[in-house]
N, CA and C of each residue as an Amber inpcrd file, in Angstrom:
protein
   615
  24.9020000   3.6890000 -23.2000000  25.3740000   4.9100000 -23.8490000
  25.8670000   5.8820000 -22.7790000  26.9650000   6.5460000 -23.3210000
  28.0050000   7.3560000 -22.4440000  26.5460000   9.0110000 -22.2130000
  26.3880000   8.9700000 -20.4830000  25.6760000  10.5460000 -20.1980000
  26.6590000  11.2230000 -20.0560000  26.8590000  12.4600000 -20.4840000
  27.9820000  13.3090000 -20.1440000  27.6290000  13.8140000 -18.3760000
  28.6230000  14.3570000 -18.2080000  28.6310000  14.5330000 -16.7180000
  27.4620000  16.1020000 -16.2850000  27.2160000  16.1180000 -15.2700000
  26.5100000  17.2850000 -15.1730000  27.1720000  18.0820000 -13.9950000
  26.8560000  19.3810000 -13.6810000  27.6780000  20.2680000 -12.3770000
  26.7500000  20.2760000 -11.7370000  27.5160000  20.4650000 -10.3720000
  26.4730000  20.0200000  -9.5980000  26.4610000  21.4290000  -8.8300000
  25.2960000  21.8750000  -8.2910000  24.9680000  23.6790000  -7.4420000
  24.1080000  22.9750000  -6.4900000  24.3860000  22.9200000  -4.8820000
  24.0150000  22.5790000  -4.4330000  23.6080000  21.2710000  -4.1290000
  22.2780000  21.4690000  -4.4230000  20.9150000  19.8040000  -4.5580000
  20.6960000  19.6590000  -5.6430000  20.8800000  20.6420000  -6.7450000
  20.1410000  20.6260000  -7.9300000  21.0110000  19.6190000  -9.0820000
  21.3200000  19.3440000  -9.7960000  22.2480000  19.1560000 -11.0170000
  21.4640000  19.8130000 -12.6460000  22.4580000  20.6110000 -12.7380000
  22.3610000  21.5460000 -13.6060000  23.0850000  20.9550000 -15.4360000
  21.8440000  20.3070000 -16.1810000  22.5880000  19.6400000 -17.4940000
  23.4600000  20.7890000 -18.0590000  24.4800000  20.1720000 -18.4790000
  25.2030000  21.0210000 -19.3770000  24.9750000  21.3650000 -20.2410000
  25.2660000  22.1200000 -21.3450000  24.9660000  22.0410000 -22.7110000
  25.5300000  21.3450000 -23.5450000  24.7870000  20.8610000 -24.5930000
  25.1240000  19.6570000 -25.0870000  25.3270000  20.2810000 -26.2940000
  26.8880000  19.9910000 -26.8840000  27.8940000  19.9930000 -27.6090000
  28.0070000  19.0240000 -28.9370000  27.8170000  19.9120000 -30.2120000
  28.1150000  18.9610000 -31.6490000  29.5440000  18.1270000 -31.3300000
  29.0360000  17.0950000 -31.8150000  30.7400000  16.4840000 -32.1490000
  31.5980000  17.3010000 -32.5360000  31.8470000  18.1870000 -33.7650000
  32.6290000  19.2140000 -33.8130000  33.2730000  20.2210000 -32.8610000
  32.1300000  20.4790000 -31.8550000  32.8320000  21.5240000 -30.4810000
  33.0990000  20.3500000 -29.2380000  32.6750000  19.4210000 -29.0180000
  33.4100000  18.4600000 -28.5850000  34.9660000  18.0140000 -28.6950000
  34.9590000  18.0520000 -29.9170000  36.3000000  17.7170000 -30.4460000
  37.4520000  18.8700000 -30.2080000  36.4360000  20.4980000 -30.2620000
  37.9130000  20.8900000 -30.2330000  37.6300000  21.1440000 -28.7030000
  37.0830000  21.1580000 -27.8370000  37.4670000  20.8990000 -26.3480000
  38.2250000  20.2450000 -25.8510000  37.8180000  18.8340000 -26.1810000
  39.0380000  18.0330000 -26.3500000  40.1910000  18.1880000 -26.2040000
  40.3970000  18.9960000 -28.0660000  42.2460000  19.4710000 -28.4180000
  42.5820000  20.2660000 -27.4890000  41.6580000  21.5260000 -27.0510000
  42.3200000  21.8270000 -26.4090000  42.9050000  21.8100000 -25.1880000
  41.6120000  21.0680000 -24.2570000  42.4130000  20.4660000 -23.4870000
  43.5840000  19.7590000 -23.0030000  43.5600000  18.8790000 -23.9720000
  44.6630000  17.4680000 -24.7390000  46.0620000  18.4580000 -24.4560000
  46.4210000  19.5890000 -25.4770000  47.1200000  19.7830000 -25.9080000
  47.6300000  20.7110000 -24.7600000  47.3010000  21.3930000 -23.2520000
  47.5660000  21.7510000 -22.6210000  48.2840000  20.5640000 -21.4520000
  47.1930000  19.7500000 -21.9540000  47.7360000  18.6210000 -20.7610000
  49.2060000  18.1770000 -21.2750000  49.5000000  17.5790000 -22.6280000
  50.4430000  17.4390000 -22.8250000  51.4630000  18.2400000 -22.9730000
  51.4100000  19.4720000 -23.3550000  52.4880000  20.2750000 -23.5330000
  53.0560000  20.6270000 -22.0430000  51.9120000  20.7900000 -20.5840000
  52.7420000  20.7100000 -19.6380000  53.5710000  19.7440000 -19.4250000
  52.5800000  18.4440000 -19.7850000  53.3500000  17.2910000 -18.4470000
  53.9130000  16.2570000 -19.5690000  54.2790000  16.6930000 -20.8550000
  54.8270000  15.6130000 -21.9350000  54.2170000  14.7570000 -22.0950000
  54.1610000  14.0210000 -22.8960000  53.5310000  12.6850000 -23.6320000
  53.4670000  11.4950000 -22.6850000  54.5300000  10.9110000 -22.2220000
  54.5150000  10.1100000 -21.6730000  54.0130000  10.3780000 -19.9730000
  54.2440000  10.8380000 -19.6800000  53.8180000  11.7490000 -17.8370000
  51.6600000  12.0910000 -18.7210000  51.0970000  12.1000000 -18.9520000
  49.9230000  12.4710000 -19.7870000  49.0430000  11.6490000 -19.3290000
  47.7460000  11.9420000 -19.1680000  47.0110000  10.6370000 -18.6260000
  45.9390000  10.7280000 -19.2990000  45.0420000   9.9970000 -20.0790000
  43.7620000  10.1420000 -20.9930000  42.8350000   9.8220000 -19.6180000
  42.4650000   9.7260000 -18.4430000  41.9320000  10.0100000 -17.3940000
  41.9890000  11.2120000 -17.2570000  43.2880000  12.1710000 -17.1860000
  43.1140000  13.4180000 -16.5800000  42.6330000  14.0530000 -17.4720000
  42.6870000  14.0630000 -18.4830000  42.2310000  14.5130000 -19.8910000
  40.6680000  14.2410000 -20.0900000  39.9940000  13.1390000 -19.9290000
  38.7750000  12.8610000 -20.0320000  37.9300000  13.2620000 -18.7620000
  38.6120000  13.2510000 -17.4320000  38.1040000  13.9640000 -16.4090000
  37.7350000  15.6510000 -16.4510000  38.6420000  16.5870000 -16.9750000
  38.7110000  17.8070000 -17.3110000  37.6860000  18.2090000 -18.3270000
  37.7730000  17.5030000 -19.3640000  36.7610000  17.8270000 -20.5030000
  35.1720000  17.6820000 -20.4230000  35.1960000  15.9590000 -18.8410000
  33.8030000  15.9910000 -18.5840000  33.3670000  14.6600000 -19.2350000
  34.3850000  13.6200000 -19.6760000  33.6730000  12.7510000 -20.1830000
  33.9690000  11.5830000 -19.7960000  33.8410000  10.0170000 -19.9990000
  34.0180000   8.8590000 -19.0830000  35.2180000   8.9810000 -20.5280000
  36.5220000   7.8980000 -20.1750000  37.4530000   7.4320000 -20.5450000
  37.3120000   6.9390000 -22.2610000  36.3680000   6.0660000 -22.2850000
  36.0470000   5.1090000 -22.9060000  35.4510000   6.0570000 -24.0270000
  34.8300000   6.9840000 -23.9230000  33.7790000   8.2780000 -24.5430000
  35.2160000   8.8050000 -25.2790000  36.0980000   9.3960000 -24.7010000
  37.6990000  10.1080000 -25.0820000  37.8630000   8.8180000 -25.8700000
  38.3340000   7.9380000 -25.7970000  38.6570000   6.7320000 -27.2560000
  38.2490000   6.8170000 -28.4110000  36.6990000   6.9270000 -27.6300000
  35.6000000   6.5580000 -29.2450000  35.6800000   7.9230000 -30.1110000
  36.4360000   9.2250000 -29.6510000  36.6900000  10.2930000 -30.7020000
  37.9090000   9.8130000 -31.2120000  39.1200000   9.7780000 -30.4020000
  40.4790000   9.8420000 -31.1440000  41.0630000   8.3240000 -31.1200000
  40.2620000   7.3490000 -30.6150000  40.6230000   6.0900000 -30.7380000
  41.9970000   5.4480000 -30.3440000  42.8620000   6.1860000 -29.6450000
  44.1250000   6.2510000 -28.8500000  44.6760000   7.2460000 -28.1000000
  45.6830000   7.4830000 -27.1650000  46.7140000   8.6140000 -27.0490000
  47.0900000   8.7860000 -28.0220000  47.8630000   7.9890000 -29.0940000
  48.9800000   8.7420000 -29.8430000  47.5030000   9.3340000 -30.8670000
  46.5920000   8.9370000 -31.3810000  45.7380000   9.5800000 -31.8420000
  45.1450000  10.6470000 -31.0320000  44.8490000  10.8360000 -30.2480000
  44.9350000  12.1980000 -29.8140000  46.0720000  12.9540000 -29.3880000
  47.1480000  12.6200000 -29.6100000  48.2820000  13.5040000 -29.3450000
  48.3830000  13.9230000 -31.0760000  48.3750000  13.0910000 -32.4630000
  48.0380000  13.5460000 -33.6250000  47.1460000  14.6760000 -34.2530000
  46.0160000  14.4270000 -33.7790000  44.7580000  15.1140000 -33.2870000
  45.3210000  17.0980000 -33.2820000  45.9900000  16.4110000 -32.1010000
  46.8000000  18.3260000 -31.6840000  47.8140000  18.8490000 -32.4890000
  48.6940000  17.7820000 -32.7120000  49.8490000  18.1730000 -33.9020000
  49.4540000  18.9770000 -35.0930000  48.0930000  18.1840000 -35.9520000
  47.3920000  18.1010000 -37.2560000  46.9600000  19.6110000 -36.8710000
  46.3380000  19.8160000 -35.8510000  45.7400000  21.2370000 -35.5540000
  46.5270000  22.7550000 -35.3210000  47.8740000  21.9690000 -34.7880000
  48.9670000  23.1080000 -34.5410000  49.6870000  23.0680000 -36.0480000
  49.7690000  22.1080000 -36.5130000  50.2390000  22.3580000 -38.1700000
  49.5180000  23.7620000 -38.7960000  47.9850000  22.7980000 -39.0690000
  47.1830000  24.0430000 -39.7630000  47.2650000  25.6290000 -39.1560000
  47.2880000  26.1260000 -37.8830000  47.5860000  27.2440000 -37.0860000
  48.9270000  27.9310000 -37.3450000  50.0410000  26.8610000 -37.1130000
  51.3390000  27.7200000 -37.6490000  51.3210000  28.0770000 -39.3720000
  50.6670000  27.4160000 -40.0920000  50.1860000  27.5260000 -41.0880000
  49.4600000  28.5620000 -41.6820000  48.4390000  28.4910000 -41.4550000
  47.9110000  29.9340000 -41.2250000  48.6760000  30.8070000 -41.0740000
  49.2460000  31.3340000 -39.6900000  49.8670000  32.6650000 -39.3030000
  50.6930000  32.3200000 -39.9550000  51.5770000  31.5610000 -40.8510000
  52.8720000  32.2630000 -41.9400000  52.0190000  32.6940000 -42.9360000
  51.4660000  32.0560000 -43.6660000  50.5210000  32.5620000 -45.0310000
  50.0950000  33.6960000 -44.8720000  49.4670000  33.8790000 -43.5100000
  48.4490000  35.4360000 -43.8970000  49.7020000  36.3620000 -43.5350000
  50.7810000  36.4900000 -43.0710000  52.0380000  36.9160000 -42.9000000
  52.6510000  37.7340000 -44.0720000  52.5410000  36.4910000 -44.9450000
  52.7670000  36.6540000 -46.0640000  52.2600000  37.9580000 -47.5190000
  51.4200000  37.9980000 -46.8850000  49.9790000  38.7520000 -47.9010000
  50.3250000  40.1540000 -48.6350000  51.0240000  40.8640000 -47.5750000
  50.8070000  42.1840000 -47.6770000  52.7730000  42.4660000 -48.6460000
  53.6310000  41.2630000 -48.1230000  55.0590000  42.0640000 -48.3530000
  55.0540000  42.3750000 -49.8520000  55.9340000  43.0940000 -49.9880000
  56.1800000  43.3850000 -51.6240000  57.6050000  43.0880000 -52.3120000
  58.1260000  42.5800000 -51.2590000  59.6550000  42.3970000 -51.9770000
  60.1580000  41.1510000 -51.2500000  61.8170000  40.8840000 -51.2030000
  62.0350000  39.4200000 -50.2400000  62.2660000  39.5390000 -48.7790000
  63.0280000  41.1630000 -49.0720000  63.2630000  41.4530000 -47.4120000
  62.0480000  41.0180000 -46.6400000  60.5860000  41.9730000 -47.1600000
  59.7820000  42.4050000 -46.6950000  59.0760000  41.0630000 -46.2110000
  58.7390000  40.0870000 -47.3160000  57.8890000  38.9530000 -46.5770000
  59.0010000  37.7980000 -45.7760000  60.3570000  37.9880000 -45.9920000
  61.3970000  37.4410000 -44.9830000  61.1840000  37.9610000 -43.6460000
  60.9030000  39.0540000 -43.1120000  60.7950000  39.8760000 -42.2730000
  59.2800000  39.6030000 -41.5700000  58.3900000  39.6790000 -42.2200000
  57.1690000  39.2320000 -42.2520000  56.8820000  37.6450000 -41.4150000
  57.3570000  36.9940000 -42.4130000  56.9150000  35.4040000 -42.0570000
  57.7370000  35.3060000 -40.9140000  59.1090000  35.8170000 -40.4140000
  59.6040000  35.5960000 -39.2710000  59.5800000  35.8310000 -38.1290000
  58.6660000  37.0330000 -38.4440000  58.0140000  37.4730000 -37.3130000
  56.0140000  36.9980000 -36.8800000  55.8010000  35.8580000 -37.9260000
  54.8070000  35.5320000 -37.6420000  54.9620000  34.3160000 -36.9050000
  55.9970000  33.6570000 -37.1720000  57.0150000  32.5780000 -36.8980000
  56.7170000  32.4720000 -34.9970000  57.6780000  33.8650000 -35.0100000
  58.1000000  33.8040000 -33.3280000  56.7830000  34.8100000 -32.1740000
  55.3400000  34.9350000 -33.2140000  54.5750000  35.6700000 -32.7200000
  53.8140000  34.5630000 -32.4660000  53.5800000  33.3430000 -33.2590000
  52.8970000  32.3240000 -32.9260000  53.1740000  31.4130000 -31.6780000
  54.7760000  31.4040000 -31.4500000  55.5620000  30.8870000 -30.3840000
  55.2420000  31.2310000 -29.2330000  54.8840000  32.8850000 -29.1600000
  54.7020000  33.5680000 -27.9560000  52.9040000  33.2850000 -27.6370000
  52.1400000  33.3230000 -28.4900000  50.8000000  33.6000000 -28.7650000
  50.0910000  31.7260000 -28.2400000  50.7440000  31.1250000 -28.8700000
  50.0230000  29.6350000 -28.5100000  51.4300000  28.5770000 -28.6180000
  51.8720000  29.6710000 -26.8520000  52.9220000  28.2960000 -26.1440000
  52.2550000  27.2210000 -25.9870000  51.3230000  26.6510000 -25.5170000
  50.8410000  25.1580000 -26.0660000  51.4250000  24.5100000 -27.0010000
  50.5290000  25.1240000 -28.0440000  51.0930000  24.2640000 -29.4180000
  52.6070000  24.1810000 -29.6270000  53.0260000  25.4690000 -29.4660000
  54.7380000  25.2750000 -29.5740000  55.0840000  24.8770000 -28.9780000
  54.5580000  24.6570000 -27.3090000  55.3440000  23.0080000 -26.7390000
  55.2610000  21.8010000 -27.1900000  53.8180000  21.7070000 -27.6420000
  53.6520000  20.4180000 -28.3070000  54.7500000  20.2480000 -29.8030000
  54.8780000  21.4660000 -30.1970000  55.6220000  20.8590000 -31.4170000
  57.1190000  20.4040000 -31.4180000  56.9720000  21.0360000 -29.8280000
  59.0430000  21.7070000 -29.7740000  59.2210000  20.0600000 -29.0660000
  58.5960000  19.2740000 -27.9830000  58.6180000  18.9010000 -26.8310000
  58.4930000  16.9610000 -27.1410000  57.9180000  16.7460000 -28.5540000
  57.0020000  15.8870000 -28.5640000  58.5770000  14.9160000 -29.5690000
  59.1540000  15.4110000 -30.0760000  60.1930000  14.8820000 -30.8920000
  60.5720000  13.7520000 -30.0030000  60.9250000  13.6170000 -28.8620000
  61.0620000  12.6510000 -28.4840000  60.2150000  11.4020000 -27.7970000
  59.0730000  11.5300000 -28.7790000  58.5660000  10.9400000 -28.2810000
  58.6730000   9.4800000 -29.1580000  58.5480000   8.1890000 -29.2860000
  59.0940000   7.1280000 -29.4430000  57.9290000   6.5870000 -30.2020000
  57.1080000   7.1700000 -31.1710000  56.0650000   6.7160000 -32.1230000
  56.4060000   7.2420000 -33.8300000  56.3330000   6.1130000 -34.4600000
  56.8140000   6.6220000 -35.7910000  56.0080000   7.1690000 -36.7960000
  54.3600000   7.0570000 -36.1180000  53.4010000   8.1310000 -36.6500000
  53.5650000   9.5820000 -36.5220000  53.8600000   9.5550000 -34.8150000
  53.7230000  10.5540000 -34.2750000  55.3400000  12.0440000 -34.8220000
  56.3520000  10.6980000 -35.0960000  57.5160000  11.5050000 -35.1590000
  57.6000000  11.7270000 -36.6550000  57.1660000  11.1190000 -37.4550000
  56.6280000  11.3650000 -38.6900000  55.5170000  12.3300000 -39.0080000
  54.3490000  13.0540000 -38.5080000  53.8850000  13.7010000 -38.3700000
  54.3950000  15.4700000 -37.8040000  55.4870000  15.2770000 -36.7990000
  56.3440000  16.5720000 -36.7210000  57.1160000  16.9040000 -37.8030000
  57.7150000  15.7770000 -37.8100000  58.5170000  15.8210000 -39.1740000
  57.5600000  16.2550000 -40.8900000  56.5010000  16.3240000 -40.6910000
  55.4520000  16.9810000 -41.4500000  55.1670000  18.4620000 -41.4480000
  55.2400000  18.7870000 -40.1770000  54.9900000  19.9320000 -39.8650000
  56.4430000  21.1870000 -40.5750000  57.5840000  20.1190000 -39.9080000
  58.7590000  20.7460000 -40.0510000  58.5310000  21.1080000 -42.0420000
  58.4800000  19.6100000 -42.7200000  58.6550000  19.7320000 -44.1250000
  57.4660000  21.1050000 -44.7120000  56.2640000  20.8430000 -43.7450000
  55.3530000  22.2660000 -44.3140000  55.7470000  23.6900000 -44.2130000
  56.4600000  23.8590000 -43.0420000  56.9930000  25.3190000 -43.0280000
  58.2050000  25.3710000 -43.9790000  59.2070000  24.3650000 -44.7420000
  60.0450000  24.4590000 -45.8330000  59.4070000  24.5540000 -46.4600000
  58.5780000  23.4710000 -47.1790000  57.5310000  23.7630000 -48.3220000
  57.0150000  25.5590000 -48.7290000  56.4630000  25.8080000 -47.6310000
  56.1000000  26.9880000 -47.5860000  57.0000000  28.3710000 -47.7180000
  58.1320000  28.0810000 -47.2880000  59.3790000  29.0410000 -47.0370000
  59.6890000  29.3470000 -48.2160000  59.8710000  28.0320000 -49.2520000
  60.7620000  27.7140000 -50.5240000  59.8780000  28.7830000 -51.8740000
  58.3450000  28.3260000 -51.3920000  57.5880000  28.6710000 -52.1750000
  57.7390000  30.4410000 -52.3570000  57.1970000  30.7820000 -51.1420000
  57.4720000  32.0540000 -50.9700000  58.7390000  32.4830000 -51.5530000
  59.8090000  32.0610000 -51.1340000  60.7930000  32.4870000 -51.2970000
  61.2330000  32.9110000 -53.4210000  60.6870000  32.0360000 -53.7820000
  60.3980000  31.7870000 -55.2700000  59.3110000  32.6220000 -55.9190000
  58.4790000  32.7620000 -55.0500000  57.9620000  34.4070000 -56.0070000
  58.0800000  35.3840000 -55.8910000  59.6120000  35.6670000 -54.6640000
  60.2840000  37.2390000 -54.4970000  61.5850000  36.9480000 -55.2780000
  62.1380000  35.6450000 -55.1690000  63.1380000  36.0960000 -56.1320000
  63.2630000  34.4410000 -57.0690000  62.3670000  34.8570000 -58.0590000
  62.4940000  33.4890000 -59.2170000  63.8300000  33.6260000 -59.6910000
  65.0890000  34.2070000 -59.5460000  66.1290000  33.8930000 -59.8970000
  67.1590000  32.6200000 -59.5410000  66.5230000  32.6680000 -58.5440000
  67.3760000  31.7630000 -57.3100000  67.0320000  30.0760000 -57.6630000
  68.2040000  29.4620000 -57.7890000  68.2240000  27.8120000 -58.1380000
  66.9880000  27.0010000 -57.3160000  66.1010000  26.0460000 -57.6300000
  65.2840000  25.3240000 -56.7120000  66.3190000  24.7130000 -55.7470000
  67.4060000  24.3380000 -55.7180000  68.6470000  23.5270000 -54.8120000
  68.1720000  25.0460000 -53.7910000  68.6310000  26.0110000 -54.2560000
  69.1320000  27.0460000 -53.3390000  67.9640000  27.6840000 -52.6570000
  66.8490000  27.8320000 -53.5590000  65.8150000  27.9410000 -52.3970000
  65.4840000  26.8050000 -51.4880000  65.5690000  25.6360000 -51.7990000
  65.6540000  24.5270000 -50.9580000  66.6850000  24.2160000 -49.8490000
  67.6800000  24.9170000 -49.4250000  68.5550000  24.6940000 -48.6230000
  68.2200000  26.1820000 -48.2520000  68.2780000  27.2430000 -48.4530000
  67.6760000  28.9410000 -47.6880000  66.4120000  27.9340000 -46.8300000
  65.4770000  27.6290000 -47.1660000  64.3350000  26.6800000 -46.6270000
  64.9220000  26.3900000 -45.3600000  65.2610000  24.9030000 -45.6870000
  65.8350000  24.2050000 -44.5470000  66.9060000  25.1430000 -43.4460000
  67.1790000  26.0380000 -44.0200000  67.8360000  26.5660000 -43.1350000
  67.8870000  27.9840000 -42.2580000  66.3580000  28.3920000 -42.7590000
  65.8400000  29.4910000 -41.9720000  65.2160000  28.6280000 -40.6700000
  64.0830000  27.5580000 -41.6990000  63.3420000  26.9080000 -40.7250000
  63.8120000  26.3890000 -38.9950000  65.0030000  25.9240000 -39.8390000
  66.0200000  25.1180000 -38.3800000  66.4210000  26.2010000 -37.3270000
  67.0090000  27.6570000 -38.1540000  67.2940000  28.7560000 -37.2660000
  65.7010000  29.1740000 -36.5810000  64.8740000  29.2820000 -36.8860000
  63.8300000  29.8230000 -36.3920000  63.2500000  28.4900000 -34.9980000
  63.5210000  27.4950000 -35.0370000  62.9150000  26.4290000 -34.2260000
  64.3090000  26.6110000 -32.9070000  65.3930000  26.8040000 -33.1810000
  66.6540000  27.1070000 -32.4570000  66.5010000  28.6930000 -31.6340000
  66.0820000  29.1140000 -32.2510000  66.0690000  30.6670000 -31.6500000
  65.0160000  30.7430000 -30.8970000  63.7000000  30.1140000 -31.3750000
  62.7690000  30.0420000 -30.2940000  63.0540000  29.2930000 -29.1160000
  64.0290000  28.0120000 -29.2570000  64.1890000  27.5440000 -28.0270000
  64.9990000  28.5820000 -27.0760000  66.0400000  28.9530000 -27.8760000
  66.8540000  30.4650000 -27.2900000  65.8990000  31.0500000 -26.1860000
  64.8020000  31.9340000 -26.9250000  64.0950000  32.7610000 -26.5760000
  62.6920000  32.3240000 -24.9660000  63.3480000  31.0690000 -24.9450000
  62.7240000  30.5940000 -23.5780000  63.6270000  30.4330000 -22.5130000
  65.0950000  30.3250000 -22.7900000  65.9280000  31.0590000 -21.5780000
  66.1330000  32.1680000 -21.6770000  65.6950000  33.0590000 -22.5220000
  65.9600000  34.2470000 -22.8410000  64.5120000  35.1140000 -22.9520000
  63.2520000  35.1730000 -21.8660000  62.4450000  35.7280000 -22.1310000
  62.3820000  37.1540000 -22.4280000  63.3610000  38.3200000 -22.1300000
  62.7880000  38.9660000 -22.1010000  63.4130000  39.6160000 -23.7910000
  63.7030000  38.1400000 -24.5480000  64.1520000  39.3960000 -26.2310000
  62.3560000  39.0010000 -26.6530000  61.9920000  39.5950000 -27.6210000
  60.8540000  39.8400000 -28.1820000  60.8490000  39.4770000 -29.3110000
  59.4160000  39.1750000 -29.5800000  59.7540000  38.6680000 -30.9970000
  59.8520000  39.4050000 -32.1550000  59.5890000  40.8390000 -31.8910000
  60.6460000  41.4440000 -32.9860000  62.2520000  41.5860000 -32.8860000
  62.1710000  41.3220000 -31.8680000  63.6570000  41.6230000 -31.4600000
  64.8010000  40.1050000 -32.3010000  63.8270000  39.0470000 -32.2790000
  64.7130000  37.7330000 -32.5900000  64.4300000  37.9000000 -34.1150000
  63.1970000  38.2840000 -34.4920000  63.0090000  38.5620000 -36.0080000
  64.2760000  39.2380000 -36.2310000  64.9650000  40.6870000 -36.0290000
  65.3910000  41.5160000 -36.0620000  66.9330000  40.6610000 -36.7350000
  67.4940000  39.9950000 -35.3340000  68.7420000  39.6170000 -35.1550000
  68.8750000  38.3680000 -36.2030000  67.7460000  37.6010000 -36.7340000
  67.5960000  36.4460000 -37.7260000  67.9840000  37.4110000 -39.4520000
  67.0370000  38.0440000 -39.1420000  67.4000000  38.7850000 -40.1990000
  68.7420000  39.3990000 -40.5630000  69.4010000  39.9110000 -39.7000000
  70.5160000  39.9520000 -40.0500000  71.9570000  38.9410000 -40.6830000
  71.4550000  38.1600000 -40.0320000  71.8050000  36.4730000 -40.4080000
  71.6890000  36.1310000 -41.6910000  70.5160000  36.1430000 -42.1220000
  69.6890000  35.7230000 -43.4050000  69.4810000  36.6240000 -44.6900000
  69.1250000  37.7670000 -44.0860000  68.8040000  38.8350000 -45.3650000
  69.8260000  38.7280000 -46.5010000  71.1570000  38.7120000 -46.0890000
  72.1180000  39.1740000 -47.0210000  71.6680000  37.9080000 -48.3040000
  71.2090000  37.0300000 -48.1860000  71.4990000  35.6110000 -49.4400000
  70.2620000  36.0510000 -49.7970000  69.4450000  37.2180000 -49.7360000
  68.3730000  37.3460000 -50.5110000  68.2080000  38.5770000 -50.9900000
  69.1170000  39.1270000 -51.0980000  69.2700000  40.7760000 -51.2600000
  70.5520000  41.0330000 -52.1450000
């Protein structure tokens, strides 16, 4: 059976504290998901990853049972997170401008807030697994899903076709502008909210 590693002070060795599977796991992610979002998927090493976190190799398997399962692992987790911050985004607007304005700026606050994950989400497309590229491609369909929805209880007038293509086509501008906004550090993310909106508002107003 796998001992986790201990630190060492001096002469002494000092046990660590010992961690539920649950906080294990997200040590793990987060580790995982730093390692990969620097050094990409393929450049990634489940050594350097299992070294950092503190555990033997073989120990890192028996949670996520692969790389591409732990590169899933992080995706599934950055889903639910961008997820989150649009929904609670959402809460307060009262009209279409307002939660258009809202969700887009929760959009490019999440971008700035947990570059990790948004590398992992932005970075990983090419990566050559049809779980894995099927799984972004999840992520992508959840923020339409979500867009469409919203979009349909500020203005139930609007065709399901037409909230379905407004969808697809905020989403795509918002994943484009954030890439923008990394040769372009110093616009802000109200500032790209700002300039999207101008773009967009008019087909909802």
């Amino acid at each position: 059976m796998k001992v986790e590693r201990t630190v060492t002070s001096g002469t002494t060795d000092a046990p660590r504290k010992r961690l539920s599977r649950a906080e294990r796991e997200r040590q793990i992610l987060a580790v995982a998901e730093e390692v990969f979002a620097t050094r990409g998927y393929q450049a990634a090493s489940m050594d350097d990853i299992a070294d950092r976190v503190g555990l033997s190799k073989p120990m890192l398997y028996e949670y996520f049972g692969s790389k591409d399962g732990l590169l899933l692992a992080c995706l599934e987790r950055a889903k639910r997170e961008l997820l989150d911050s649009t929904a609670a985004a959402a809460g307060d607007a009262d009209n279409a401008e307002q939660l258009l304005h809202d969700c887009l700026l929760a959009f490019f606050r999440f971008s700035d807030e947990h570059k990790q994950a948004w590398a992992l989400l932005r970075n990983e497309s090419a990566v050559l697994s049809v779980p894995i590229n099927s799984e972004l491609e999840a992520i992508r369909g959840q923020q339409v899903e979500l867009t469409a929805e919203l979009m349909r209880t500020a203005r139930p007038d609007l065709s399901q076709q037409r909230l379905e293509a407004f969808a697809e086509a905020i989403i795509g501008a918002c994943e484009r502008m954030a890439m923008w906004r990394e040769r372009r550090p110093e616009i802000t993310s109200d500032q790209a909210t700002e300039h999207l909106m101008a773009l967009v508002a008019p087909g909802l107003t």
